[in-house]
Amino acid sequence: MAACKRGYRVYSCVSPGGGPLRAEGMSLVEVLATLAILSILLTVAVPAFDAMITSSRFATSANLYLTSLHLARSEAIKRNGRVALCKSADGATCTANGRWDQGWIVFHDVNNNALADGGEEILRVYEVLPADLALSGNLPVANYVSYGALGASRLTSGAFQAGTLTLCRLSTGGGEARQIVISMTGRPRVQQVNVAACP
């Protein structure tokens, strides 16, 4: 095997098989083709990834509200008294203004007025939802949800309280949404829907 001298180092001028050495690596055309394929894949994958993140945020926020309903219902049964949820921007008092996405509280509603009065125990505070999500309820559940000692949802008048809260994305104005449906017995469930407009 012949050897080539370059300075003080010795380099092999032939490959172990006897032929001349070939440069290893990728040509410019191969690199450009790889980049083109990668850019096409990213163009397809990024919107799908965004949809997956949005769907996950919907599910997380809907499940958060669902969990608070389950908490209120179980606490009402455990305490043998009224426990309610209401919209709350400050985490201490109820408000009739705005939507549920501003935050809400679960509290022991001793006097059954659906307001967190001074001596009533606040059981849990839920913070504001992500900025592009809106959570609003139809008339029976627009401001509060209240559970009695038997676990049924009731208005302050004593009538059954059933209703639907809709969680949607403000930036799209409609499309994919989640609804939290509260039955006449007080049992909540989440369903996936499409809405024409997001309030």
Tab-separated table of C-alpha atoms in Angstrom:
chain	number	residue	atom	x	y	z
A	1	MET	CA	0.000	0.000	0.000
A	2	ALA	CA	1.421	3.336	-1.045
A	3	ALA	CA	1.560	6.191	1.386
A	4	CYS	CA	1.451	9.930	0.844
A	5	LYS	CA	3.470	12.309	2.944
A	6	ARG	CA	2.033	15.639	3.997
A	7	GLY	CA	4.160	17.429	6.483
A	8	TYR	CA	5.057	15.101	9.327
A	9	ARG	CA	1.916	12.965	9.062
A	10	VAL	CA	1.361	9.965	6.815
A	11	TYR	CA	-2.016	9.606	5.042
A	12	SER	CA	-3.273	6.623	3.097
A	13	CYS	CA	-3.852	7.438	-0.568
A	14	VAL	CA	-5.824	4.261	-1.286
A	15	SER	CA	-8.794	2.605	0.433
A	16	PRO	CA	-8.344	-0.717	2.225
A	17	GLY	CA	-9.967	-2.458	-0.781
A	18	GLY	CA	-7.319	-1.114	-3.091
A	19	GLY	CA	-9.280	1.580	-4.977
A	20	PRO	CA	-8.946	5.324	-4.576
A	21	LEU	CA	-10.559	6.973	-1.539
A	22	ARG	CA	-14.018	8.476	-2.011
A	23	ALA	CA	-15.276	11.531	-0.182
A	24	GLU	CA	-18.009	10.634	2.330
A	25	GLY	CA	-21.017	12.872	3.111
A	26	MET	CA	-23.944	14.443	1.305
A	27	SER	CA	-23.961	16.518	-1.823
A	28	LEU	CA	-25.607	19.929	-1.963
A	29	VAL	CA	-28.524	18.489	-3.950
A	30	GLU	CA	-29.139	15.840	-1.276
A	31	VAL	CA	-29.081	18.459	1.494
A	32	LEU	CA	-31.536	20.692	-0.403
A	33	ALA	CA	-33.867	17.750	-1.064
A	34	THR	CA	-33.802	16.825	2.633
A	35	LEU	CA	-34.588	20.421	3.630
A	36	ALA	CA	-37.465	20.574	1.131
A	37	ILE	CA	-39.002	17.374	2.520
A	38	LEU	CA	-38.531	18.613	6.089
A	39	SER	CA	-40.232	21.948	5.315
A	40	ILE	CA	-43.214	20.136	3.752
A	41	LEU	CA	-43.541	17.897	6.812
A	42	LEU	CA	-43.392	20.901	9.156
A	43	THR	CA	-46.013	22.737	7.099
A	44	VAL	CA	-48.371	19.797	7.574
A	45	ALA	CA	-47.449	19.000	11.186
A	46	VAL	CA	-47.553	22.461	12.810
A	47	PRO	CA	-51.293	23.136	12.221
A	48	ALA	CA	-52.109	19.623	13.419
A	49	PHE	CA	-49.995	20.224	16.516
A	50	ASP	CA	-51.818	23.527	17.132
A	51	ALA	CA	-55.158	21.724	16.882
A	52	MET	CA	-53.938	19.131	19.370
A	53	ILE	CA	-52.846	21.830	21.837
A	54	THR	CA	-56.188	23.637	21.471
A	55	SER	CA	-58.107	20.424	22.033
A	56	SER	CA	-56.010	19.691	25.104
A	57	ARG	CA	-56.648	23.185	26.518
A	58	PHE	CA	-60.395	22.740	25.952
A	59	ALA	CA	-60.388	19.387	27.707
A	60	THR	CA	-58.308	20.695	30.627
A	61	SER	CA	-60.500	23.766	31.185
A	62	ALA	CA	-63.772	21.825	30.826
A	63	ASN	CA	-62.526	19.155	33.225
A	64	LEU	CA	-61.478	21.842	35.705
A	65	TYR	CA	-65.029	23.196	35.814
A	66	LEU	CA	-66.452	19.666	35.908
A	67	THR	CA	-64.202	18.880	38.886
A	68	SER	CA	-65.473	21.961	40.717
A	69	LEU	CA	-69.067	20.805	40.160
A	70	HIS	CA	-68.224	17.366	41.549
A	71	LEU	CA	-66.553	19.004	44.539
A	72	ALA	CA	-69.597	21.196	45.258
A	73	ARG	CA	-71.974	18.264	44.911
A	74	SER	CA	-69.981	15.960	47.179
A	75	GLU	CA	-69.460	18.709	49.786
A	76	ALA	CA	-73.210	19.441	49.836
A	77	ILE	CA	-73.929	15.774	50.554
A	78	LYS	CA	-71.132	15.541	53.125
A	79	ARG	CA	-72.174	18.733	54.945
A	80	ASN	CA	-75.904	17.977	54.603
A	81	GLY	CA	-76.380	21.556	53.413
A	82	ARG	CA	-76.175	23.924	50.502
A	83	VAL	CA	-72.880	24.320	48.586
A	84	ALA	CA	-72.664	26.632	45.581
A	85	LEU	CA	-70.349	27.820	42.827
A	86	CYS	CA	-70.437	31.397	41.600
A	87	LYS	CA	-68.463	33.613	39.237
A	88	SER	CA	-65.772	35.512	41.101
A	89	ALA	CA	-63.109	37.870	39.818
A	90	ASP	CA	-61.477	38.386	43.223
A	91	GLY	CA	-61.734	34.870	44.680
A	92	ALA	CA	-63.759	36.088	47.674
A	93	THR	CA	-67.117	37.447	46.478
A	94	CYS	CA	-69.658	36.498	43.823
A	95	THR	CA	-70.396	38.689	40.825
A	96	ALA	CA	-73.271	38.807	38.361
A	97	ASN	CA	-71.073	40.541	35.774
A	98	GLY	CA	-68.972	38.881	33.100
A	99	ARG	CA	-68.493	35.213	32.273
A	100	TRP	CA	-67.347	32.177	34.228
A	101	ASP	CA	-63.871	32.330	32.631
A	102	GLN	CA	-62.947	35.222	34.978
A	103	GLY	CA	-62.711	32.633	37.768
A	104	TRP	CA	-65.114	31.094	40.251
A	105	ILE	CA	-65.387	29.936	43.832
A	106	VAL	CA	-66.995	26.985	45.610
A	107	PHE	CA	-68.450	27.898	49.000
A	108	HIS	CA	-70.737	26.618	51.781
A	109	ASP	CA	-73.924	28.619	51.139
A	110	VAL	CA	-75.470	28.514	54.615
A	111	ASN	CA	-78.282	31.004	53.898
A	112	ASN	CA	-79.054	29.719	50.360
A	113	ASN	CA	-78.718	33.050	48.571
A	114	ALA	CA	-75.994	31.975	46.082
A	115	LEU	CA	-73.689	34.733	47.370
A	116	ALA	CA	-70.506	34.179	49.360
A	117	ASP	CA	-71.434	36.161	52.458
A	118	GLY	CA	-68.957	37.152	55.162
A	119	GLY	CA	-69.199	34.128	57.453
A	120	GLU	CA	-69.565	31.458	54.769
A	121	GLU	CA	-66.610	29.171	54.180
A	122	ILE	CA	-64.950	29.316	50.772
A	123	LEU	CA	-63.931	25.768	49.916
A	124	ARG	CA	-61.975	26.355	46.710
A	125	VAL	CA	-60.934	29.254	44.483
A	126	TYR	CA	-60.507	28.721	40.732
A	127	GLU	CA	-58.384	31.225	38.833
A	128	VAL	CA	-59.075	32.862	35.487
A	129	LEU	CA	-59.005	30.612	32.400
A	130	PRO	CA	-56.537	31.223	29.518
A	131	ALA	CA	-57.206	34.558	27.781
A	132	ASP	CA	-58.589	33.180	24.512
A	133	LEU	CA	-61.176	30.894	26.179
A	134	ALA	CA	-64.713	31.969	27.118
A	135	LEU	CA	-66.962	30.047	29.525
A	136	SER	CA	-70.570	31.188	29.768
A	137	GLY	CA	-73.797	29.599	30.956
A	138	ASN	CA	-77.393	29.789	29.810
A	139	LEU	CA	-79.950	31.481	32.081
A	140	PRO	CA	-80.335	28.848	34.845
A	141	VAL	CA	-76.551	28.623	35.336
A	142	ALA	CA	-75.473	32.080	34.162
A	143	ASN	CA	-74.339	33.253	37.617
A	144	TYR	CA	-74.306	30.298	40.007
A	145	VAL	CA	-74.800	26.559	40.427
A	146	SER	CA	-76.098	25.380	43.785
A	147	TYR	CA	-76.315	21.864	45.240
A	148	GLY	CA	-78.562	20.735	48.080
A	149	ALA	CA	-77.992	18.081	50.731
A	150	LEU	CA	-79.256	15.296	48.428
A	151	GLY	CA	-76.813	16.236	45.657
A	152	ALA	CA	-79.432	17.748	43.348
A	153	SER	CA	-78.823	21.138	41.769
A	154	ARG	CA	-81.388	23.713	42.871
A	155	LEU	CA	-82.121	27.373	42.273
A	156	THR	CA	-82.322	29.587	45.351
A	157	SER	CA	-86.117	29.371	44.958
A	158	GLY	CA	-85.897	25.593	45.444
A	159	ALA	CA	-86.747	24.733	41.819
A	160	PHE	CA	-84.609	22.305	39.841
A	161	GLN	CA	-81.519	23.878	38.315
A	162	ALA	CA	-80.448	22.385	35.001
A	163	GLY	CA	-78.425	24.173	32.371
A	164	THR	CA	-75.519	24.239	29.966
A	165	LEU	CA	-72.216	26.077	30.107
A	166	THR	CA	-70.300	26.518	26.852
A	167	LEU	CA	-66.511	26.723	26.658
A	168	CYS	CA	-65.280	28.134	23.342
A	169	ARG	CA	-62.330	29.916	21.767
A	170	LEU	CA	-62.753	33.682	21.348
A	171	SER	CA	-60.127	34.015	18.599
A	172	THR	CA	-62.027	31.746	16.185
A	173	GLY	CA	-65.482	33.134	16.932
A	174	GLY	CA	-66.997	29.655	16.774
A	175	GLY	CA	-66.158	26.114	15.778
A	176	GLU	CA	-64.979	23.464	18.227
A	177	ALA	CA	-66.299	23.881	21.771
A	178	ARG	CA	-67.070	21.950	24.934
A	179	GLN	CA	-70.340	22.038	26.826
A	180	ILE	CA	-70.775	21.188	30.481
A	181	VAL	CA	-74.355	19.964	30.793
A	182	ILE	CA	-75.944	19.846	34.252
A	183	SER	CA	-78.972	17.552	34.402
A	184	MET	CA	-82.051	18.085	36.594
A	185	THR	CA	-80.560	15.686	39.146
A	186	GLY	CA	-77.394	17.797	39.305
A	187	ARG	CA	-75.192	15.327	37.468
A	188	PRO	CA	-72.706	17.169	35.217
A	189	ARG	CA	-71.159	15.833	32.018
A	190	VAL	CA	-68.938	17.227	29.253
A	191	GLN	CA	-69.699	16.941	25.553
A	192	GLN	CA	-67.815	18.101	22.468
A	193	VAL	CA	-69.810	20.323	20.103
A	194	ASN	CA	-69.418	22.874	17.321
A	195	VAL	CA	-70.862	26.339	17.881
A	196	ALA	CA	-71.706	29.040	15.352
A	197	ALA	CA	-70.428	31.871	17.544
A	198	CYS	CA	-68.401	32.277	20.716
A	199	PRO	CA	-69.798	34.936	23.080
